Structure formats: structure tokens, C-alpha cells
XYZ file of C-alpha atoms in Angstrom:
763
model
C -62.199 -56.633 2.104
C -61.503 -53.631 -0.123
C -63.343 -51.283 2.217
C -61.037 -52.309 5.104
C -57.893 -51.128 3.262
C -56.214 -48.137 5.000
C -56.738 -45.985 1.912
C -60.525 -46.334 2.134
C -60.582 -45.963 5.936
C -58.954 -42.519 5.951
C -60.002 -41.163 2.557
C -63.091 -39.265 3.873
C -61.382 -37.537 6.796
C -57.964 -36.682 5.297
C -59.021 -33.746 3.127
C -61.240 -32.113 5.808
C -58.541 -32.481 8.446
C -55.913 -30.824 6.261
C -58.217 -28.027 5.126
C -59.309 -27.056 8.645
C -55.741 -27.250 9.953
C -54.403 -24.944 7.269
C -57.349 -22.536 7.505
C -57.231 -22.122 11.278
C -53.451 -21.701 11.230
C -53.687 -18.973 8.616
C -56.639 -17.120 10.248
C -55.128 -17.088 13.742
C -51.750 -16.055 12.359
C -53.285 -13.199 10.365
C -55.299 -11.925 13.346
C -52.287 -11.984 15.672
C -50.065 -10.475 13.018
C -52.624 -7.742 12.286
C -52.961 -6.761 15.951
C -49.211 -6.743 16.523
C -48.573 -4.840 13.282
C -51.187 -2.218 14.129
C -49.822 -1.680 17.618
C -46.235 -1.488 16.376
C -47.146 0.867 13.520
C -49.185 3.196 15.726
C -46.430 3.227 18.324
C -43.836 3.881 15.638
C -45.997 6.676 14.164
C -46.391 8.402 17.528
C -42.674 8.042 18.162
C -41.869 9.531 14.748
C -44.271 12.452 15.290
C -42.690 13.168 18.664
C -39.207 12.820 17.230
C -39.902 14.940 14.132
C -41.667 17.609 16.207
C -38.744 17.725 18.631
C -36.247 17.918 15.763
C -38.294 20.641 14.051
C -38.378 22.630 17.280
C -34.613 22.222 17.715
C -34.048 23.406 14.150
C -36.362 26.366 14.764
C -34.485 27.223 17.946
C -31.122 26.934 16.190
C -32.311 29.274 13.420
C -33.771 31.713 15.978
C -30.606 31.675 18.104
C -28.549 32.334 14.982
C -30.771 35.306 14.118
C -30.636 36.686 17.687
C -26.845 36.351 17.757
C -26.683 38.111 14.411
C -28.827 40.965 15.807
C -26.521 41.154 18.832
C -23.473 41.221 16.507
C -24.977 44.075 14.438
C -25.457 46.287 17.517
C -21.987 45.342 18.723
C -20.415 46.257 15.373
C -22.269 49.606 15.247
C -21.282 50.330 18.837
C -17.610 49.723 18.050
C -17.759 51.975 14.975
C -15.322 54.885 15.385
C -17.831 57.484 14.181
C -20.362 56.389 16.821
C -17.834 56.459 19.664
C -16.468 59.888 18.661
C -19.913 61.385 18.156
C -21.014 60.533 21.699
C -18.130 62.731 22.929
C -18.486 65.381 20.223
C -22.179 65.750 19.376
C -21.663 69.032 17.492
C -19.681 67.359 14.706
C -21.966 67.234 11.661
C -19.512 65.068 9.740
C -19.728 62.338 12.384
C -23.519 62.656 12.405
C -23.678 62.013 8.643
C -21.257 59.111 8.943
C -23.421 57.517 11.655
C -26.513 57.953 9.548
C -24.843 56.239 6.572
C -23.586 53.409 8.781
C -26.913 52.470 10.349
C -28.693 52.882 7.037
C -26.286 50.409 5.366
C -26.802 47.884 8.177
C -30.558 48.228 7.858
C -30.450 47.677 4.084
C -28.235 44.585 4.403
C -30.594 42.811 6.855
C -34.166 42.264 5.633
C -35.594 41.447 9.045
C -34.527 44.855 10.509
C -37.353 47.374 10.247
C -35.256 50.321 11.461
C -32.161 51.222 13.511
C -32.122 54.142 15.962
C -29.218 55.642 17.921
C -29.854 57.862 20.937
C -27.085 60.322 21.901
C -27.672 61.277 25.540
C -25.477 64.438 25.614
C -27.652 66.316 23.094
C -30.746 64.044 23.327
C -30.695 63.468 19.578
C -32.185 60.337 18.045
C -30.556 59.318 14.763
C -32.745 56.988 12.676
C -32.013 54.803 9.637
C -35.324 56.147 8.268
C -33.572 59.461 7.577
C -34.773 61.846 10.283
C -32.852 63.070 13.350
C -35.173 64.056 16.195
C -34.923 65.516 19.685
C -36.005 63.209 22.504
C -38.795 64.728 24.649
C -40.139 61.564 26.270
C -42.302 60.729 23.263
C -44.324 57.517 23.587
C -42.767 56.143 20.392
C -39.348 56.288 22.110
C -40.366 54.649 25.365
C -37.520 52.175 24.866
C -35.116 54.938 25.934
C -36.817 55.372 29.265
C -36.931 51.619 29.879
C -33.213 51.331 29.149
C -32.482 54.314 31.419
C -34.192 52.510 34.263
C -32.234 49.314 33.630
C -28.668 48.501 34.613
C -28.364 45.862 31.877
C -25.945 46.285 28.981
C -28.560 44.951 26.514
C -32.314 44.516 26.631
C -35.084 42.920 24.527
C -38.436 44.795 24.466
C -41.824 44.256 22.952
C -42.207 47.756 21.528
C -45.732 47.295 20.257
C -46.923 48.794 17.025
C -44.804 50.842 14.653
C -45.404 52.691 11.379
C -43.103 51.254 8.699
C -41.721 52.914 5.542
C -44.922 51.955 3.700
C -47.001 53.683 6.395
C -48.475 50.428 7.653
C -48.846 49.456 11.305
C -46.657 46.507 12.236
C -45.663 44.845 15.497
C -41.986 45.196 16.288
C -39.486 43.704 18.718
C -36.601 45.913 19.848
C -33.068 45.007 20.908
C -31.178 47.775 22.772
C -27.465 48.034 23.646
C -25.784 50.602 25.915
C -23.123 52.929 24.423
C -20.192 53.236 24.512
C -19.303 49.511 24.622
C -16.755 48.494 27.230
C -17.171 51.592 29.460
C -19.270 52.218 32.567
C -20.566 55.479 31.077
C -24.034 55.628 29.535
C -23.737 58.192 26.737
C -26.407 56.676 24.503
C -28.124 53.574 23.162
C -28.389 51.769 19.875
C -31.623 49.869 19.155
C -32.680 47.520 16.355
C -36.408 47.316 15.615
C -37.265 43.910 14.132
C -40.500 43.164 12.325
C -42.354 40.571 14.412
C -43.567 39.008 11.147
C -39.927 38.053 10.305
C -39.465 36.300 13.649
C -42.824 34.556 13.177
C -41.746 33.280 9.760
C -38.581 31.818 11.313
C -40.371 29.928 14.068
C -43.031 28.571 11.698
C -40.591 27.431 9.003
C -40.198 23.872 10.315
C -43.829 23.005 11.183
C -44.381 19.317 10.421
C -48.133 19.799 9.809
C -50.300 22.646 8.602
C -52.417 22.418 11.772
C -49.368 22.667 14.048
C -49.047 26.039 15.813
C -45.722 27.507 16.886
C -45.297 30.692 18.932
C -42.993 32.287 21.513
C -43.482 33.602 25.019
C -41.119 35.308 27.432
C -40.606 34.855 31.157
C -43.587 37.175 31.820
C -45.801 34.740 29.874
C -46.417 37.356 27.157
C -46.782 36.240 23.563
C -43.778 37.527 21.644
C -44.459 36.361 18.138
C -47.043 34.359 16.244
C -48.500 34.378 12.768
C -52.028 34.412 14.194
C -52.403 35.084 17.914
C -56.140 34.364 17.742
C -55.393 30.654 17.222
C -53.357 30.340 20.407
C -55.680 29.074 23.107
C -53.116 27.623 25.457
C -51.180 30.908 25.747
C -54.068 32.313 27.787
C -54.045 29.334 30.138
C -51.779 30.823 32.804
C -51.488 27.582 34.783
C -50.385 25.664 31.710
C -47.918 28.390 30.678
C -46.629 28.544 34.284
C -45.727 24.854 34.061
C -43.558 25.536 31.015
C -41.915 28.738 32.332
C -41.064 27.265 35.744
C -39.802 23.954 34.339
C -36.027 23.738 34.829
C -35.531 21.628 31.689
C -34.397 23.494 28.579
C -36.776 21.432 26.415
C -39.580 18.962 26.875
C -43.088 17.842 25.972
C -46.460 17.667 27.709
C -50.150 17.392 26.979
C -52.602 20.303 27.161
C -55.106 20.225 30.061
C -57.997 19.536 27.694
C -56.034 16.759 25.990
C -56.491 18.305 22.569
C -52.822 18.787 21.701
C -49.339 17.473 22.267
C -47.128 20.426 23.226
C -43.351 20.729 22.712
C -41.237 23.568 24.075
C -37.592 24.660 24.000
C -35.797 27.521 25.768
C -32.931 29.317 24.063
C -29.726 30.400 25.788
C -29.708 33.938 24.344
C -32.676 35.487 26.179
C -35.703 34.339 28.172
C -37.849 33.458 25.146
C -39.508 30.046 24.954
C -40.597 28.481 21.648
C -43.788 26.430 21.963
C -45.227 24.118 19.303
C -48.674 22.484 19.540
C -49.509 19.386 17.464
C -53.264 18.625 17.617
C -54.256 15.065 18.472
C -56.695 15.182 15.568
C -53.674 14.940 13.268
C -52.393 11.837 15.106
C -55.879 10.296 15.200
C -56.276 10.861 11.454
C -53.028 9.004 10.810
C -53.856 6.085 13.145
C -57.340 5.672 11.619
C -55.792 5.342 8.192
C -53.426 2.690 9.545
C -56.328 0.832 11.193
C -58.355 0.844 7.986
C -55.358 -0.324 5.958
C -54.594 -3.093 8.482
C -58.166 -4.391 8.512
C -58.321 -4.352 4.719
C -55.050 -6.242 4.416
C -56.067 -8.802 7.056
C -59.376 -9.433 5.297
C -57.615 -9.840 1.971
C -55.051 -12.201 3.470
C -57.772 -14.292 5.110
C -59.546 -14.653 1.757
C -56.263 -15.647 0.157
C -55.673 -17.984 3.128
C -58.939 -19.815 2.442
C -57.882 -20.311 -1.169
C -54.369 -21.344 -0.105
C -55.727 -23.759 2.525
C -57.905 -25.422 -0.090
C -55.018 -25.590 -2.583
C -52.528 -26.956 -0.017
C -55.023 -29.519 1.216
C -55.537 -30.787 -2.320
C -51.767 -30.795 -2.897
C -51.188 -32.912 0.241
C -54.307 -35.055 -0.054
C -53.668 -36.433 -3.538
C -49.986 -37.431 -3.089
C -50.688 -39.152 0.238
C -53.523 -41.156 -1.267
C -51.321 -42.071 -4.240
C -48.412 -43.029 -1.977
C -50.575 -45.244 0.140
C -52.085 -46.834 -2.977
C -48.590 -47.644 -4.300
C -47.181 -48.884 -0.986
C -47.555 -52.472 -2.149
C -44.657 -52.036 -4.587
C -42.235 -52.044 -1.611
C -40.824 -55.467 -0.862
C -41.689 -55.345 2.843
C -44.803 -53.319 3.640
C -45.436 -51.904 7.143
C -47.870 -53.534 9.509
C -51.507 -53.218 8.617
C -52.534 -52.064 12.110
C -51.180 -48.530 11.555
C -53.220 -45.987 13.499
C -53.332 -43.309 10.792
C -51.934 -42.294 7.426
C -48.786 -40.820 8.975
C -47.793 -43.939 10.886
C -48.617 -45.978 7.793
C -46.392 -43.869 5.513
C -43.722 -43.599 8.219
C -43.343 -47.351 8.230
C -43.014 -47.367 4.437
C -40.404 -44.586 4.464
C -38.416 -46.190 7.305
C -38.139 -49.349 5.288
C -37.045 -47.463 2.158
C -34.565 -45.288 4.102
C -32.872 -48.216 5.825
C -32.630 -50.113 2.573
C -31.240 -47.060 0.739
C -28.711 -46.276 3.494
C -27.322 -49.803 3.463
C -27.126 -49.677 -0.308
C -25.177 -46.360 -0.215
C -22.738 -47.716 2.343
C -22.070 -50.752 0.207
C -21.475 -48.557 -2.856
C -19.244 -46.031 -1.053
C -17.183 -48.622 0.774
C -16.462 -50.342 -2.514
C -15.247 -47.103 -4.196
C -11.430 -46.712 -3.941
C -11.615 -43.047 -4.955
C -13.411 -42.012 -1.754
C -10.256 -41.176 0.198
C -8.897 -39.144 -2.693
C -12.178 -37.235 -2.928
C -12.011 -36.531 0.791
C -8.468 -35.169 0.405
C -9.526 -33.079 -2.617
C -12.421 -31.569 -0.647
C -10.091 -30.718 2.239
C -7.568 -28.743 0.141
C -10.399 -26.932 -1.645
C -12.148 -25.940 1.610
C -15.310 -27.951 0.986
C -15.621 -28.684 4.733
C -16.475 -25.932 7.223
C -17.247 -28.049 10.286
C -14.838 -30.188 12.295
C -17.735 -32.467 13.111
C -18.255 -33.243 9.399
C -14.524 -33.887 8.928
C -14.418 -36.125 11.960
C -17.416 -38.062 10.654
C -15.663 -38.645 7.329
C -12.413 -39.703 9.040
C -14.348 -42.212 11.132
C -16.342 -43.419 8.149
C -13.185 -43.936 6.049
C -11.330 -45.453 9.027
C -8.380 -43.078 8.636
C -5.748 -42.691 11.364
C -5.853 -38.889 11.198
C -6.185 -36.255 13.907
C -7.934 -32.907 13.530
C -4.797 -30.823 14.148
C -1.306 -30.024 12.761
C -1.301 -30.388 8.981
C 0.887 -29.314 6.073
C 0.539 -29.679 2.289
C 3.345 -30.655 -0.125
C 2.945 -30.191 -3.870
C 5.016 -32.421 -6.201
C 5.283 -31.141 -9.801
C 6.813 -32.978 -12.776
C 9.473 -30.803 -14.465
C 9.541 -30.604 -18.277
C 6.067 -32.118 -18.325
C 5.339 -30.967 -21.900
C 8.422 -32.759 -23.201
C 7.442 -35.936 -21.330
C 3.867 -35.693 -22.569
C 5.033 -35.511 -26.179
C 6.719 -38.910 -25.924
C 4.112 -40.669 -23.760
C 0.382 -41.219 -23.954
C -2.126 -40.630 -21.163
C -1.926 -44.197 -19.935
C 1.856 -44.012 -19.594
C 1.660 -40.735 -17.683
C -0.981 -42.158 -15.337
C 1.265 -45.155 -14.710
C 4.170 -42.824 -13.901
C 1.985 -40.873 -11.474
C 0.727 -44.103 -9.904
C 4.342 -45.150 -9.374
C 5.138 -41.709 -7.900
C 2.194 -42.114 -5.523
C 3.560 -45.454 -4.329
C 7.037 -43.960 -3.831
C 5.544 -41.086 -1.815
C 3.724 -43.505 0.474
C 6.819 -45.676 0.986
C 8.971 -42.675 1.963
C 6.559 -40.645 4.101
C 4.458 -43.366 5.727
C 7.387 -44.249 7.996
C 7.149 -40.897 9.783
C 3.674 -39.510 9.160
C 0.071 -40.289 8.408
C -0.620 -39.019 4.892
C -3.216 -38.618 2.151
C -2.453 -38.066 -1.552
C -4.614 -36.527 -4.260
C -4.082 -36.117 -7.995
C -4.400 -32.332 -8.525
C -3.808 -32.178 -12.302
C -1.813 -33.887 -15.030
C 1.588 -32.794 -13.741
C 1.003 -32.333 -10.000
C 0.373 -34.560 -6.990
C -0.695 -33.156 -3.633
C 0.501 -34.735 -0.379
C -1.371 -34.010 2.884
C 0.817 -34.702 5.925
C -0.515 -35.000 9.483
C 2.560 -33.955 11.514
C 0.645 -34.265 14.798
C 3.019 -32.261 17.002
C 4.044 -28.681 17.704
C 7.780 -29.161 17.064
C 7.802 -26.907 14.003
C 11.541 -26.736 13.253
C 11.962 -30.486 13.620
C 9.211 -31.153 11.090
C 10.608 -28.614 8.608
C 13.928 -30.466 8.686
C 12.218 -33.872 8.383
C 10.041 -32.693 5.487
C 13.095 -31.310 3.700
C 15.041 -34.566 4.086
C 12.082 -36.707 3.010
C 11.431 -34.437 0.006
C 15.081 -34.669 -0.985
C 14.921 -38.460 -0.768
C 11.684 -38.451 -2.785
C 13.252 -36.391 -5.604
C 16.267 -38.718 -5.774
C 14.219 -41.933 -5.771
C 11.814 -40.702 -8.475
C 14.742 -39.604 -10.644
C 16.542 -42.894 -10.079
C 13.585 -45.190 -10.777
C 11.353 -43.224 -13.158
C 13.971 -40.919 -14.733
C 11.679 -37.956 -14.000
C 12.744 -34.700 -12.368
C 10.286 -33.211 -9.898
C 10.059 -30.075 -7.747
C 8.531 -30.028 -4.249
C 6.866 -26.957 -2.716
C 5.826 -26.950 0.947
C 3.194 -24.723 2.583
C 3.089 -23.665 6.220
C 2.053 -26.002 9.034
C -1.439 -25.155 10.371
C -3.144 -26.105 13.621
C -6.494 -27.196 12.185
C -7.367 -29.625 9.416
C -9.888 -27.019 8.207
C -6.919 -24.766 7.287
C -5.472 -27.257 4.806
C -6.706 -25.097 1.917
C -4.405 -22.285 3.099
C -1.362 -24.563 3.188
C -2.311 -25.862 -0.280
C -2.616 -22.340 -1.720
C 0.784 -21.468 -0.249
C 2.400 -24.549 -1.788
C 0.681 -23.735 -5.090
C 1.822 -20.102 -5.018
C 5.459 -20.838 -4.190
C 5.557 -23.542 -6.882
C 4.856 -20.847 -9.459
C 8.072 -19.099 -8.384
C 10.387 -22.038 -9.047
C 11.611 -20.320 -12.215
C 12.801 -17.409 -10.041
C 14.065 -19.365 -7.048
C 15.753 -22.161 -9.073
C 15.238 -24.652 -6.212
C 13.820 -28.158 -6.300
C 12.581 -27.920 -2.676
C 10.845 -24.673 -1.618
C 9.279 -23.735 1.727
C 6.661 -21.006 1.530
C 7.748 -19.464 4.823
C 11.332 -19.055 3.526
C 10.393 -17.074 0.445
C 7.028 -15.415 0.923
C 8.595 -12.201 2.274
C 10.803 -11.938 -0.817
C 7.905 -12.138 -3.262
C 6.355 -8.727 -3.786
C 3.952 -7.453 -6.386
C 6.463 -5.202 -8.171
C 6.349 -4.575 -11.900
C 9.227 -4.251 -14.316
C 9.380 -3.907 -18.096
C 12.842 -3.312 -19.688
C 11.550 -1.525 -22.781
C 14.823 0.262 -23.573
C 16.917 -2.894 -23.200
C 14.592 -4.795 -25.540
C 14.854 -1.892 -28.003
C 18.668 -2.209 -27.949
C 18.371 -5.960 -28.523
C 16.187 -5.414 -31.598
C 18.491 -2.727 -33.029
C 21.467 -5.052 -32.685
C 19.442 -7.891 -34.195
C 18.912 -5.786 -37.304
C 22.686 -5.397 -37.634
C 23.311 -9.024 -36.679
C 25.449 -8.262 -33.591
C 24.964 -11.408 -31.459
C 27.594 -10.421 -28.854
C 25.823 -7.191 -27.917
C 22.491 -8.979 -27.837
C 23.976 -11.498 -25.371
C 25.131 -8.653 -23.105
C 21.671 -7.056 -23.140
C 20.036 -10.436 -22.360
C 22.425 -10.805 -19.409
C 21.365 -7.356 -18.237
C 17.663 -8.333 -18.299
C 18.444 -11.506 -16.332
C 20.582 -9.660 -13.760
C 17.894 -6.992 -13.286
C 15.289 -9.646 -12.592
C 17.505 -11.605 -10.197
C 19.147 -8.744 -8.299
C 17.108 -5.576 -8.470
C 13.447 -6.653 -8.629
C 11.113 -8.922 -6.708
C 8.648 -9.775 -9.431
C 5.695 -12.083 -9.893
C 6.342 -15.048 -12.118
C 3.624 -13.725 -14.484
C 5.671 -10.527 -14.928
C 8.850 -12.522 -15.576
C 7.208 -14.628 -18.270
C 5.635 -11.462 -19.709
C 9.112 -9.912 -20.077
C 10.532 -12.919 -21.904
C 7.393 -13.253 -24.014
C 7.832 -9.618 -25.032
C 11.450 -10.346 -26.063
C 10.210 -13.201 -28.251
C 7.344 -11.073 -29.633
C 9.825 -8.347 -30.596
C 12.102 -10.950 -32.220
C 9.251 -12.321 -34.354
C 8.053 -8.839 -35.393
C 11.587 -7.826 -36.387
C 12.071 -10.948 -38.473
C 8.749 -10.258 -40.187
C 9.890 -6.690 -40.862
C 13.074 -8.065 -42.408
C 10.905 -10.551 -44.354
C 12.603 -13.529 -42.689
C 10.232 -16.410 -41.768
C 10.854 -17.759 -38.272
C 10.574 -21.365 -39.421
C 13.453 -20.750 -41.884
C 15.696 -19.909 -38.921
C 14.510 -22.384 -36.267
C 12.818 -25.112 -38.302
C 9.206 -25.848 -39.237
C 8.211 -27.810 -36.098
C 9.862 -25.525 -33.571
C 7.307 -24.041 -31.151
C 9.180 -21.137 -29.575
C 6.652 -20.245 -26.844
C 6.329 -23.877 -25.802
C 10.103 -24.128 -25.541
C 10.075 -21.050 -23.294
C 7.597 -22.716 -20.912
C 9.829 -25.815 -20.731
C 12.777 -23.874 -19.304
C 13.357 -24.557 -15.616
C 15.036 -21.317 -14.491
C 15.850 -17.760 -15.499
C 19.421 -18.777 -16.322
C 18.233 -21.556 -18.626
C 15.864 -19.082 -20.335
C 18.774 -16.663 -20.794
C 21.006 -19.323 -22.347
C 18.192 -20.504 -24.588
C 17.427 -16.972 -25.816
C 21.110 -16.357 -26.572
C 21.111 -19.450 -28.742
C 17.926 -18.329 -30.553
C 19.234 -14.809 -31.236
C 22.621 -16.201 -32.329
C 20.884 -18.327 -34.955
C 18.867 -15.317 -36.118
C 21.971 -13.102 -36.393
C 23.797 -15.798 -38.352
C 20.827 -16.136 -40.704
C 20.677 -12.349 -41.202
C 24.371 -12.235 -42.087
C 24.047 -15.193 -44.444
C 20.789 -14.244 -46.185
C 20.558 -10.443 -46.069
C 23.736 -9.002 -47.639
C 21.991 -5.758 -48.668
C 22.947 -3.822 -45.529
C 22.170 -0.434 -47.031
C 18.395 -1.029 -46.919
C 17.915 1.501 -44.121
C 20.519 3.879 -45.558
C 18.525 4.118 -48.794
C 15.375 4.912 -46.817
C 17.266 7.644 -44.925
C 18.612 9.125 -48.161
C 15.187 9.030 -49.761
C 13.617 10.844 -46.810
C 16.340 13.536 -46.784
C 16.127 14.032 -50.573
C 12.386 14.668 -50.255
C 12.455 16.816 -47.114
C 15.831 18.649 -46.918
C 14.106 21.936 -47.777
C 12.197 21.641 -44.481
C 13.393 22.110 -40.918
C 14.095 18.400 -40.201
C 15.686 16.706 -37.170
C 17.566 13.465 -36.508
C 14.780 12.105 -34.275
C 12.175 12.666 -37.007
C 14.271 10.687 -39.521
C 14.870 7.907 -36.935
C 11.135 7.589 -36.283
C 10.496 7.395 -40.037
C 12.866 4.475 -40.537
C 11.890 2.900 -37.168
C 15.420 2.892 -35.727
C 17.121 4.212 -32.639
C 18.597 7.668 -33.469
C 22.144 6.779 -32.363
C 22.067 3.464 -34.196
C 20.700 5.143 -37.334
C 23.533 7.707 -37.374
C 26.102 4.943 -36.904
C 24.965 2.744 -39.822
C 24.584 5.782 -42.103
C 28.139 6.868 -41.327
C 29.418 3.315 -41.870
C 27.687 3.021 -45.247
C 28.209 6.527 -46.704
C 31.258 7.872 -44.900
C 29.208 10.953 -43.950
C 27.084 11.897 -41.019
C 23.357 12.474 -41.501
C 23.795 16.212 -40.876
C 26.661 16.391 -43.377
C 24.472 14.739 -45.997
C 21.591 17.171 -45.297
C 23.990 20.144 -45.544
C 25.451 18.793 -48.807
C 21.995 18.528 -50.406
C 21.087 22.031 -49.248
C 24.349 23.516 -50.581
C 23.809 21.931 -54.005
C 20.316 23.403 -54.214
C 21.598 26.740 -52.835
C 24.221 27.075 -55.568
C 21.587 26.379 -58.202
C 19.297 29.085 -56.792
C 22.169 31.582 -56.513
C 23.069 31.126 -60.175
C 19.638 30.762 -61.794
C 17.418 33.087 -59.711
C 17.444 36.629 -58.372
C 16.167 35.588 -54.943
C 17.785 37.295 -51.981
C 20.162 35.370 -49.754
C 17.510 35.385 -47.001
C 14.803 33.949 -49.315
C 17.168 31.196 -50.469
C 17.984 30.345 -46.829
C 14.262 30.049 -46.055
C 13.632 27.788 -49.072
C 16.431 25.487 -47.909
C 14.946 24.961 -44.421
C 17.190 27.344 -42.448
C 15.621 29.325 -39.646
C 17.866 32.355 -40.298
C 20.165 33.642 -43.046
C 23.277 33.575 -40.836
C 23.126 29.778 -40.462
C 22.895 29.389 -44.248
C 25.823 31.794 -44.851
C 27.960 30.024 -42.242
C 27.324 26.551 -43.681
C 27.825 27.820 -47.269
C 31.172 29.443 -46.513
C 32.273 26.342 -44.591
C 31.410 24.131 -47.576
C 32.532 26.406 -50.503
C 35.148 28.661 -48.896
C 33.368 31.907 -49.950
C 30.143 33.656 -49.006
C 26.912 33.111 -51.030
C 27.077 36.676 -52.373
C 30.622 36.302 -53.678
C 29.741 32.929 -55.194
C 26.849 34.522 -57.128
C 29.149 37.280 -58.454
C 31.812 34.817 -59.531
C 29.327 32.399 -61.130
C 27.662 35.085 -63.173
């Protein structure tokens, strides 16, 4: 009987079946992939070669055109030169002749590709050269360009002038560009020609070759080779039929294959003259590249096939063993599938179907018995956990909720003074209060709307309302009235004050997270708005990301704290509050930062005065916590006034030594009056506002700070006048005066006589 068990019936064939399936799949996939990859790569390579060759030819043409235009500009500039124009009409003027020679020589020296510049003056048949010599034209062969220009009606002309002896006495091939003179007139009084080294032009057209075997050269409309680094390599230039195809082609650029199929040829015609740039890329270069790709592809395919054999064996083992184990353990399931299963898959499918059905029923029983499921659904909605309406609809159907997929708004209900309530109640009491609030919410809103509630955090409840209509204004009014009723009922029954913030109404249930964020954001501004019902759409335009920090006002508050003036502190606190309410649209973080800074400055000042905060406000008074418990800016202002009033009273009662700062001022002046000191420097030293410092010094001493400085200096001055022989100017310098006149003026004002007379009388 054991041999008839499904495990033993399929054990021999399972492994072989899996191995062959995996192996054949991998091999066929690799072969197809290799062929496709090779074809795509070769095609891409040929495309890139064509593209790069075309781009290189365009770059070459652009560089050549730029050079030709520059050559044209040089002849144009020389032709417009005043010395040239005047000389053609006055050929006996030696001064003009020298000036012309200097001009063309300078142009030749400033352009490396120019071999020489020659100017022919027809009236006296003189040829002026940049090489230095001036010769008479007698139809010499070396000046055949003159005769060709004479026989032409063109204003300019390009010529292949043949060989030329350069300055180093070497034969070179040159190309000549000739322009009629004078420019702009019908007269022909002479010509200017630029002889360009053909090697320079060849270097330009071979600069952008994509391969060392590529050959680039130029021909003109007569099919003559204009320039090439090595004319012996150009086979196609002698094929007149092939060249005729290029010359007669109306396209400015193109590509074709040589008659013998050895090369891929690219050409481009420039718009300056009749020259054509031709570039040949040998097919041997392309074949070399494609052979490398073929070899690489075959190697990779072979390697992948070897790896595929290993992978097929490994995967077969990985599948074979678990299936055998699963089938061996199938008896542990309460209801096994039928024994007449055709193969291992149908056998295991029956097992898994049984397990799946059993598990699904079990999950439904568990979920349906969980009361928190609806709240979790609401939580997921406001936190954008759903992205598909189909998923939302499935959940609504599953939970049997009477909700549509459209027209929703979120209300956020926050417990005011939560920290104070939390101090007097434990977690269980707070949860009971929130449970009661949830019941009140349902009783009030369920009459008009279908709703869901979710506990957001310890002090906030979120209410999702399905308004289910497009009458926006009507719902805003209804939501306001219901929220107002909710606040009153909660206060009446639970003795808890709450604030309600309301987001915008959105068309889709998937946008509930936006309405929730809006309700959350506007709730943070309740300290600014001082409302217990807030609509986001009413206030969002008033909330801007401005920044404000009243540093000078806080400084005045601290200075008045040091003197214990509570009335002035109250006025400055009112100013901070008015600035926030009237002149600035601030974030609530900025507002709390301002008031936190006021408290920080208060604590630092008390520490400076060696007054412990707990001595003023009590040991268990948490000042920052009390700040967070305030409901509005006005309540914060009133609370701060009370705090500062207590501090001022404590300062008056426990710090009678009001001349503490005055002694520091005196000490600083006594040690530094011989220097050039200022009021601001003294104020910084004692850490007081300059105006406030002067006022308390005057109140304590009956003198101004400057009067005290002058008094100290005069006392020292009289001592120096009596006991030393220093000059008046030296004494003034030792006392910190910038000049002797200031010292003499202050001395006479204080003593009634000049320093000199005082010295005479004292001695």
C-alpha cells in the first residue's frame, strides 16, 4: 500500500521534469536574447558611427567655413584700409607704399595659416608682398593669379595656385583667395590675394576624424582635389563617376557607399564657395567592431548557459524537496484532498484550497468580532493609507457602513487646558471623558449626517462627516451650528472646554487626508484666532509664513525689570501683543517662540541678579507649562504681566542696593578715564542700554557719566600740572583727549582759568 501513495508515484519524475523545464527555458531565452542583443547592438553601432561621422563632418565644415570667412574678412579689411585705397590712385607715394607693406605684413604675422599676402597695383603694375619685396608684374608664371583675376568678372576668387617657395625655401602647395580693389567701386585698380598653406587647411579638415583609418579631403566643382594630408591614399577621388554623383547631388550633405563597397562615404558642401568636404570610413573598421561584439555575445551566452544549467539544477532541488515534504505532511490537515489527484499540483492545490478557506473564515470571524475595525478604517482614511476607491468601497461594504465615496469633511475636536485636566485625572478618567465625548458627538451629528470618529491622540478626537451633497454654504452653516451645540453640551455635561476646527469639504473620500491636515493646521492657530470654532477656508488666506522677533522691545522689558518698573514692562508687553495681532501674520510656532524668548530673558535676568525663580513664583511652578496652557494671546499677555509684576515686587523688596550698576560704571571709569572712552563702550561693559545706564547713574550720583569722566580727568590734570613739567599737550594726551584744545576748554570750564595760569598760580 505504501508504494501507491502519491508521494511514491511522482517521486521519480518530479525532479527530472523540473530540471528539464528550467534548463530549456533558460537555454531558449539566452539564445533569443543573444540574437536580439547582437542585432540591436550592431544596429546601434552602425547608427552611432553614421551619426558621429556626420557630426564630425559638420564640425569640420563649421571650422572650415569659419576659417574661410576669416580669410574673406582679412582681405576686406585690407581693401578698406585708407593707405591701400589712396595708393591705388597715387602710386608714386612712397609713404603709402611703406604703410601698405607694414599693414599686410602685420596681417600675415597675426594669422598662422597665411603663407603670404600680395597686393597688385594695376596703375604701375607693382606687386607688394608681405615677404618684403616689391616687384614689377611682367606676366611671370608665379603671378598667374593676376591674369586669372583679370579674365574674371567676379569680385573674389579662390584658386589652386600650385606650388610655392615659402620663407624657409621649401616647396609647399598653396591655395589663393583674391579680391578686387578698390572695394565698392566698379573700377579694377588692383587685387589683394592671400596665399594659404594647403597643409593648414588639411589639418582643419582632418581634426575631427573619428578613426585613424578615416580619410577626409576636399574637392571643388571641377572635381579637383583641393586639400588632403596624403593624396596618394585617396582612391575614390579618381573615380569620376563616383565624384560626379557627389558634385551633381542637390543635397548640401549626405552619405553613400563606394562602388567597390569598401567604404562608407559622407560629404558636406559649404555655403562660402564650391568646395565639398568628403570623409571615407572603411568598412573594415565597422567589421572589426561588429566581430568584437559577436565574440563578446557568444562568450556571454555560453557563460549564461553554463550558469543556467547550474541554476536549473539548484532550482529543481529547491522545488523538489519542499513539494515532497509538503505532500508527506499533508495528513496533518483535518480534511485531506481526494486521493485520485492527477498530479502533485492538483494534490497540493486541494490541500491549499482547504487551508485557505479555513483561514479566510477564521479571519472574518476575528475581524467581525473586533470593535476597533471601524476606527482603524477611519484612521487609515485620514492618513491616506488608501489610494484606490475600489479598496475603500470594499472596506465600506465589509464593515456595512452607510457611506458614499464622495463629499467629505473632517472636524477636529481638541480639549482645552488638557495639561491641567491631566494633572487631576488618571488615564482611565480621561479615556472615560473621551468616550463620553464620542457618544455626545454621535448623538448630535448622527441626526444630519453619516459619520465616523477616530481617537487621534490624548487630547483630540477626529470626526469624519459624509455631507453627501454639493450645497457647500448650507453645510458650512449646519456644521457651525452643530459644532456650537457640541461645545455647549460637552461643557454642560463634562465641564470640559473644547475647540473645533473644520477643514474644507472635498469631493472624494480619498481626499480626507487633505481635509484632516487643514483642520489640524488651523487648530494650531487657535491661540492667534481666539475662536472656539474655526473654518480653514475662512482663515487660510490670513496665515502667512512671516517672521517677527521684537528684540528691542524685549531689551526694554529687561532693562525695566532691572529697575523694577512694572508699569513700563506692562506697556511693552502690550506693544508685543498689538504687533502680533495687528501688524504681522505669523505662524503659531513664531508666536510661541517670541513669548518663550521673553520668558528666557526673564530667567536669565533673574539669574544675573542672583534671584532664584522659585523664590518669586514658588517651587512647583512650571513657567513654560503654564505658557502652553494659555488659550489666547490676550491671556498670555495678562499672565506675563502678572509674572513680571511679581518679579518687580520681589526686586524692590529683596534688592535694596540699587547702586550695584553705578559702582560698576564708576569702577570702569576710574580704570579707563585716561583712554578715549565712549558711553556705548561703558554700557556694553555693564550690559545695560546706554540711555538707561545714563539715567540710573544720574539718579544715583547727581552727575552725568560725561561729567564724572571730566571730573576724574580734571583731578588728574591738576596733579600733573603741579607735580610735573609735562607740556599742556602731553598732559591732554595722557588724559585721553584727542587734542589740546578740548582739554583746555574743559579745564577752563571746570576751574575758571586756563591750565597754564593754574600751573603758575599753584607753583
